[in-house]
Short mmCIF file of C-alpha atoms and ligand atoms in Angstrom, two decimals:
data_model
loop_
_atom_site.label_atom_id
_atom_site.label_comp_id
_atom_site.label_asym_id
_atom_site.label_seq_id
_atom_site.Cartn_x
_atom_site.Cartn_y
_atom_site.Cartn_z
CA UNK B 1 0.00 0.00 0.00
CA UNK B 2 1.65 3.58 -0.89
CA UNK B 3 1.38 5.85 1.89
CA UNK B 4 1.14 9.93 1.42
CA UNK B 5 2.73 11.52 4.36
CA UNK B 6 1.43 15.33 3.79
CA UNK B 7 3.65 17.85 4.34
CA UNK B 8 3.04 20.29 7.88
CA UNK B 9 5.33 22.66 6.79
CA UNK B 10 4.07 23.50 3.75
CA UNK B 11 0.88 25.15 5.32
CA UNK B 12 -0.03 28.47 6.41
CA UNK B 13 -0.98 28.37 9.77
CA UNK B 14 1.72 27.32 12.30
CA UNK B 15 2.13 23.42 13.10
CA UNK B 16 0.90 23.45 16.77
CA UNK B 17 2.02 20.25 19.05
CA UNK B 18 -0.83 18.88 20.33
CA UNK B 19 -1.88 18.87 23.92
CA UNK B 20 0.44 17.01 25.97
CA UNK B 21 -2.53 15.01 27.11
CA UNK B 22 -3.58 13.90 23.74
CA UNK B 23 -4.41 10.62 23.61
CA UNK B 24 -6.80 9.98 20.53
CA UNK B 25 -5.95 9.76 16.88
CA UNK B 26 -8.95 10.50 14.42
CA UNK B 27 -9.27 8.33 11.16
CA UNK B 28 -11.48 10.11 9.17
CA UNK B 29 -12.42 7.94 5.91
CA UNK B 30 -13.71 9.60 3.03
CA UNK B 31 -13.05 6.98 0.16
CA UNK B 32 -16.83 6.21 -0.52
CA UNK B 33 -18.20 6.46 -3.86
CA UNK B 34 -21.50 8.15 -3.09
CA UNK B 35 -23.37 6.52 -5.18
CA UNK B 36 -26.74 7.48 -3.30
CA UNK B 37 -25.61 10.94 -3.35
CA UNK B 38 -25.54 10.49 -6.92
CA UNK B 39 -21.99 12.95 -7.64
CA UNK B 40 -19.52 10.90 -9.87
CA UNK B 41 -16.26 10.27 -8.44
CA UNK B 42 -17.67 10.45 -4.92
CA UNK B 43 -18.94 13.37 -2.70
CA UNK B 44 -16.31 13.94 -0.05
CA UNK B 45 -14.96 16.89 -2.58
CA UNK B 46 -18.20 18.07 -3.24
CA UNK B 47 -18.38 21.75 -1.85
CA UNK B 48 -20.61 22.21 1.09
CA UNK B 49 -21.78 25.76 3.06
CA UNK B 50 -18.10 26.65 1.47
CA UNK B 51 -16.15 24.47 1.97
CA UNK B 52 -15.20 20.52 0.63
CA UNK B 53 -17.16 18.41 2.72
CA UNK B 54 -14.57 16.45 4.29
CA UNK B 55 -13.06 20.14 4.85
CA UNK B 56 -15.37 20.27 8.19
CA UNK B 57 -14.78 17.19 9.69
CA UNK B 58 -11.00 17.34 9.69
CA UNK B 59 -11.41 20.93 11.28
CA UNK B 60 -13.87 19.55 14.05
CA UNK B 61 -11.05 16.91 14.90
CA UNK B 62 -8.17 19.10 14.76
CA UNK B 63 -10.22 21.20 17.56
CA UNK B 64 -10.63 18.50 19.75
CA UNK B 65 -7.95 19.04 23.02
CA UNK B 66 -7.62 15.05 23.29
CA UNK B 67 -6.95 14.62 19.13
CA UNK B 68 -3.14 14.00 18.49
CA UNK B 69 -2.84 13.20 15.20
CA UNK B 70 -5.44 12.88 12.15
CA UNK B 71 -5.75 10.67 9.12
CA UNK B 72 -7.34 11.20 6.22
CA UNK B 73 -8.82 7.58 4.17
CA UNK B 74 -9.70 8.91 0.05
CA UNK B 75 -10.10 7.66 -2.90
CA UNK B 76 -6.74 6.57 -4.91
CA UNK B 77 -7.89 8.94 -7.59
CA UNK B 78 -8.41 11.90 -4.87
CA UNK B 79 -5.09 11.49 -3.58
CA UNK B 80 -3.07 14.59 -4.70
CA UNK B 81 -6.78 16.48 -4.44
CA UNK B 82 -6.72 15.71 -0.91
CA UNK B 83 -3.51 16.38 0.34
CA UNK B 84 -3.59 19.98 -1.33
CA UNK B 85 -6.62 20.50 0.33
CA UNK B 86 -5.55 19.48 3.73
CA UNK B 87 -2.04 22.26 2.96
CA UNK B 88 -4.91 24.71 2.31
CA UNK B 89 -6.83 23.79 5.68
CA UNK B 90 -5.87 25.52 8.86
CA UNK B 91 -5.08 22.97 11.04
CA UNK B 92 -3.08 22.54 13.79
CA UNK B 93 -2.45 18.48 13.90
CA UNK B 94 -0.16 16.42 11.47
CA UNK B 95 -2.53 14.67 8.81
CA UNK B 96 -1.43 11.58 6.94
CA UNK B 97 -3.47 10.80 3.61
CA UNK B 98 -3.85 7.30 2.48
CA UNK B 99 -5.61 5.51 0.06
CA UNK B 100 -8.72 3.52 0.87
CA UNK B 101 -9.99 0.03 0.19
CA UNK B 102 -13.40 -1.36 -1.57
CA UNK B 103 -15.01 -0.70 1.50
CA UNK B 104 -15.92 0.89 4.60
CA UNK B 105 -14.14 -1.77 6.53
CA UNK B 106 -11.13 -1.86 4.19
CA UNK B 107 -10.92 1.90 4.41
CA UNK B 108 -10.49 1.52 7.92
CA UNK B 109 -8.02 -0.82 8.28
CA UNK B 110 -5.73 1.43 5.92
CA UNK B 111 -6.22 4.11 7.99
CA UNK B 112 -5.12 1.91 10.87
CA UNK B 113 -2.34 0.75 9.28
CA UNK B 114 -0.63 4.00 9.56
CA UNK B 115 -2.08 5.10 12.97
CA UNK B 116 0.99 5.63 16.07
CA UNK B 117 0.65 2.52 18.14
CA UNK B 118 2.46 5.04 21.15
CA UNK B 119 -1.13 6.87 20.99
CA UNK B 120 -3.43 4.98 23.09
CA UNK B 121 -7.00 5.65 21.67
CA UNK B 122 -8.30 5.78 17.91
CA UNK B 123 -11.71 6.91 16.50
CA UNK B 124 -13.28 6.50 13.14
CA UNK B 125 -15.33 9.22 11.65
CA UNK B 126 -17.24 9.55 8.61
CA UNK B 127 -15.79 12.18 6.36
CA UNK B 128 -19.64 12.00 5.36
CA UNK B 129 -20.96 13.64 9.18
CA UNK B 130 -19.53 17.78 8.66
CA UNK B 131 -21.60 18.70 11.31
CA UNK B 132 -19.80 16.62 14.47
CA UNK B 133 -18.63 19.15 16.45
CA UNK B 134 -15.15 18.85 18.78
CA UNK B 135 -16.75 17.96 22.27
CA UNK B 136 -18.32 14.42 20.52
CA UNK B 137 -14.40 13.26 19.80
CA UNK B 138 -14.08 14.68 23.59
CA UNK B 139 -17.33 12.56 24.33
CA UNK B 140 -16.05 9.20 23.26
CA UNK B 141 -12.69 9.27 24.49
CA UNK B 142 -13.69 10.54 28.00
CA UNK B 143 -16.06 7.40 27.91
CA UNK B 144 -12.95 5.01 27.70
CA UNK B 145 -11.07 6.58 29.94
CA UNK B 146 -13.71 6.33 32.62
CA UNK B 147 -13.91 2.80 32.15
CA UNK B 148 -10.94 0.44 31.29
CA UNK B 149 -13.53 -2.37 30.79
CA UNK B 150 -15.06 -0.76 27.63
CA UNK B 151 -13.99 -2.17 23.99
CA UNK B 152 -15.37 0.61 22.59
CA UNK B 153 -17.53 4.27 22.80
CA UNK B 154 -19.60 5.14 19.92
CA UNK B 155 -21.60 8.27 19.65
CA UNK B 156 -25.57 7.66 19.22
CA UNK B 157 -28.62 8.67 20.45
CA UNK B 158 -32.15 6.66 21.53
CA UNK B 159 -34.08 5.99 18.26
CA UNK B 160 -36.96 8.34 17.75
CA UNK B 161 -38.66 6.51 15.00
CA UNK B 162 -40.42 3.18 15.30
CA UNK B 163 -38.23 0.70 13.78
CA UNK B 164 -40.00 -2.39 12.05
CA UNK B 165 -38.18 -5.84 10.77
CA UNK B 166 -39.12 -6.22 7.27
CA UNK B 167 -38.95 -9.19 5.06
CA UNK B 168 -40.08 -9.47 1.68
CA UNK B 169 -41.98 -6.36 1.76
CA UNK B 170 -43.99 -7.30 5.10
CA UNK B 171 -43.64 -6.37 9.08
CA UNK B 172 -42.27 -9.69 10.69
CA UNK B 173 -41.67 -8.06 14.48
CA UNK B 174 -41.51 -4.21 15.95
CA UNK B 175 -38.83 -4.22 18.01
CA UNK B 176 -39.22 -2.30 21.79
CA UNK B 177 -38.03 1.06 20.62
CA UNK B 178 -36.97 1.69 24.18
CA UNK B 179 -33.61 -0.54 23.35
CA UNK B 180 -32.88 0.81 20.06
CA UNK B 181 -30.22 3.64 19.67
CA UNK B 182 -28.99 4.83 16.09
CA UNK B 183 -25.47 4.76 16.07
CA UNK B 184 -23.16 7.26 14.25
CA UNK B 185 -19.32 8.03 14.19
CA UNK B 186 -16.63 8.82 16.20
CA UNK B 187 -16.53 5.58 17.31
CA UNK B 188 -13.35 5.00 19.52
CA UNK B 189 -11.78 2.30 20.82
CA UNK B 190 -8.22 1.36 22.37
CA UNK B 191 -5.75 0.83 19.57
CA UNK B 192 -4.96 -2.73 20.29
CA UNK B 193 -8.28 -3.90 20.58
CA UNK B 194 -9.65 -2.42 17.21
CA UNK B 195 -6.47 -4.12 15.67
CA UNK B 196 -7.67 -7.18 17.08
CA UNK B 197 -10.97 -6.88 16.16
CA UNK B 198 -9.98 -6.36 12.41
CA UNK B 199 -7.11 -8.54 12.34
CA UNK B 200 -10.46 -11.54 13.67
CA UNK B 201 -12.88 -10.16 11.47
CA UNK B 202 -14.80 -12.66 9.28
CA UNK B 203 -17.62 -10.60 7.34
CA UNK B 204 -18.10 -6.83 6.27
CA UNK B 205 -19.75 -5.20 9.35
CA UNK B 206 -21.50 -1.71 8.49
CA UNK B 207 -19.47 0.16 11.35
CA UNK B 208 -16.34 -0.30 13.37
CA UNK B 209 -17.95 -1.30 16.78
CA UNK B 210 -19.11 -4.70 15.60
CA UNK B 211 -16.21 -5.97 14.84
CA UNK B 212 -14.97 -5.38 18.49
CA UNK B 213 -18.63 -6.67 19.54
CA UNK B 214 -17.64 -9.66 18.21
CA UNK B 215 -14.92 -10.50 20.13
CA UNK B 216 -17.66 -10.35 23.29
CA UNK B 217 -16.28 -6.76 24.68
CA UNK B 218 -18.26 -4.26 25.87
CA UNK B 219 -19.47 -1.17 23.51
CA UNK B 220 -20.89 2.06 25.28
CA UNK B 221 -23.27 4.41 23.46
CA UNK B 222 -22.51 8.28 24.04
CA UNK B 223 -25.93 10.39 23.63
CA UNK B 224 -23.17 13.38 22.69
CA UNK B 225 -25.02 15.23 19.54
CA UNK B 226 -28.30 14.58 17.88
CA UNK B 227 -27.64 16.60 14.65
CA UNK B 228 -24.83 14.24 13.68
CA UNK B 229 -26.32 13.73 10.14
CA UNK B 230 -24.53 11.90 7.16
CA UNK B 231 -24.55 13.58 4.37
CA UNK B 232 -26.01 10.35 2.06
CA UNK B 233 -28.75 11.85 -0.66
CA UNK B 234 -29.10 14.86 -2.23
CA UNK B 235 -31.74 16.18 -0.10
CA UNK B 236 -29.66 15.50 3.13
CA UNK B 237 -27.79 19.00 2.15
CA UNK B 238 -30.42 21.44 2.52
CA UNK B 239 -30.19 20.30 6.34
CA UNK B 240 -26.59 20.14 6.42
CA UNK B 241 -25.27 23.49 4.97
CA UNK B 242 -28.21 25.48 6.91
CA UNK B 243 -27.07 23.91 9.69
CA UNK B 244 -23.17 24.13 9.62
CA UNK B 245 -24.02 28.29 8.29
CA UNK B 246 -26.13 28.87 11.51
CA UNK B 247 -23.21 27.79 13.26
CA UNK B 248 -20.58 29.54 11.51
CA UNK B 249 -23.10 32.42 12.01
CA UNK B 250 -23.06 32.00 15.73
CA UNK B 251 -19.57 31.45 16.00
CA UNK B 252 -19.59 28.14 17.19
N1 CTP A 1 -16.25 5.00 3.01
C1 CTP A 1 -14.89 4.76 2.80
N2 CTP A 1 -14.50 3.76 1.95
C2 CTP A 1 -15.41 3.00 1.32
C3 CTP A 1 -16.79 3.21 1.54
C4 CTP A 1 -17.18 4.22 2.41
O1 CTP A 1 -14.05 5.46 3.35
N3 CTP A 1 -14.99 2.06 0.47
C5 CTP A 1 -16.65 6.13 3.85
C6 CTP A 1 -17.43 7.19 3.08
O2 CTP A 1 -16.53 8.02 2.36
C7 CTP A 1 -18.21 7.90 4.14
C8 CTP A 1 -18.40 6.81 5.21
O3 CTP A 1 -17.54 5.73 4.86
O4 CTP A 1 -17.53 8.99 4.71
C9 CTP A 1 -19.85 6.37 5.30
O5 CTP A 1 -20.22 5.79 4.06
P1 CTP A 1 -21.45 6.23 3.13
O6 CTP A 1 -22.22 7.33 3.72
O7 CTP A 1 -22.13 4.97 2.75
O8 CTP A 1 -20.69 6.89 1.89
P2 CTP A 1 -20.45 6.27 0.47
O9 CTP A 1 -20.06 4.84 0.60
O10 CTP A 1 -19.52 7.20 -0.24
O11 CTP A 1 -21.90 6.41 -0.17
P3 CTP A 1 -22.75 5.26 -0.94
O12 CTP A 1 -22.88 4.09 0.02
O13 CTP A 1 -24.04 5.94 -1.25
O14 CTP A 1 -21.95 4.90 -2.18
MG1 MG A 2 -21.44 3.39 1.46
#
């Protein structure tokens, strides 16, 4: 695998060390193909309230107090694209650029593969979810710290919707909506347990917390921000830029 170290120094804005209690590194992957957003050639480019979207995730993480180091999962196509956007960014964390794999999963285990063992905690993010704001990374890593047993903290929140089991078309059960939480990203774990988990894993999971559920540890949920959205069809943007310019416009 070829591996694009970006270069710090060529940016503007001063290369900051990060806190001296930084302990998390955040994997944002962005090497979808975003198909159901319908943009060839994927939408983590695609400009949003100003800016590309993956633009506003990386900036969220690089906020974060606890966030050492960042890297950055694309496309092999978007490679070059990416790291002269990340120059362009102001951030204050080194970013390493990498390409992805055929999927999620794969994506994430690139990332991995280039992620500081000597930092103790790792969190995946979707480079699809511009609206997470810095205290959600703060959210799941406090999580694990507080409890050694944990595997795993994932941001969510309780489900709002009722959520039915459908097969061929039909309602087979209605699950007690009281147990059901929709899960979103960061999702953090300690390093060598999410190695683990995806040097054991047998099938494709849809997010990085079943593979370590799997192995029979312990995943908390963090109720940390409800407007996480993923960006995933076209009319998921209206929602998404008004939202990230209200914030800009309040100065959050
Ligand atoms: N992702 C990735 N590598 C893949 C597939 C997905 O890094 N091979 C990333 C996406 O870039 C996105 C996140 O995983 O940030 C969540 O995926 P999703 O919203 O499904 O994005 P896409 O896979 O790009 O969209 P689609 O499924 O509609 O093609
Ligand atoms: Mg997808």
């Amino acid at each position: 695998m070829s591996r694009c170290r970006c270069q710090a120094e060529a940016r503007p804005a001063a290369v900051a060390a990060p806190d001296p209690g930084a302990d998390l590194t955040v994997v944002v992957v962005a090497a979808g193909s975003g198909e159901r957003f319908g943009h060839p050639g994927g939408k983590a480019l695609v400009e949003v309230a100003g800016r590309p979207l993956v633009a506003w995730s990386l900036l969220a993480a690089d906020a974060a107090p606890s966030v050492a180091a960042l890297v950055l999962v694309c496309r092999p196509a978007d490679l070059a694209a990416m790291e002269a956007l990340v120059a362009g960014l102001p951030l204050a964390l080194p970013v390493a650029v990498v390409p992805g794999g055929d999927d999620r999963q794969a994506s994430c285990a690139a990332g991995l593969d280039v992620v500081s063992s000597e930092v103790p905690l790792v969190a995946f993010h979707d480079g699809a979810r511009p609206l997470v704001r810095p205290h959600t990374f703060e959210a799941v890593a406090a999580r694990l710290r507080a409890d050694a047993s944990l595997g795993g903290a994932v941001a969510g929140c309780p489900c709002t919707d009722t959520v039915k089991v459908v097969r061929d078309g039909t309602v087979s059960a209605t699950p007690d909506r009281g147990n059901l939480w929709v899960v979103q990203t960061p999702q953090a774990f300690p390093i060598e347990v999410i190695r683990a988990a995806h040097r054991r894993a047998r099938s494709v999971g849809t997010d990085d917390a079943s593979l370590v559920e799997a192995m029979g540890l312990p995943v908390a949920v963090v109720d940390a921000q409800r407007n996480n959205l993923k960006l995933t069809y076209p009319e998921d943007l209206v929602v998404v830029e008004a939202t990230l310019l209200a914030a800009e416009r309040e100065g959050e």
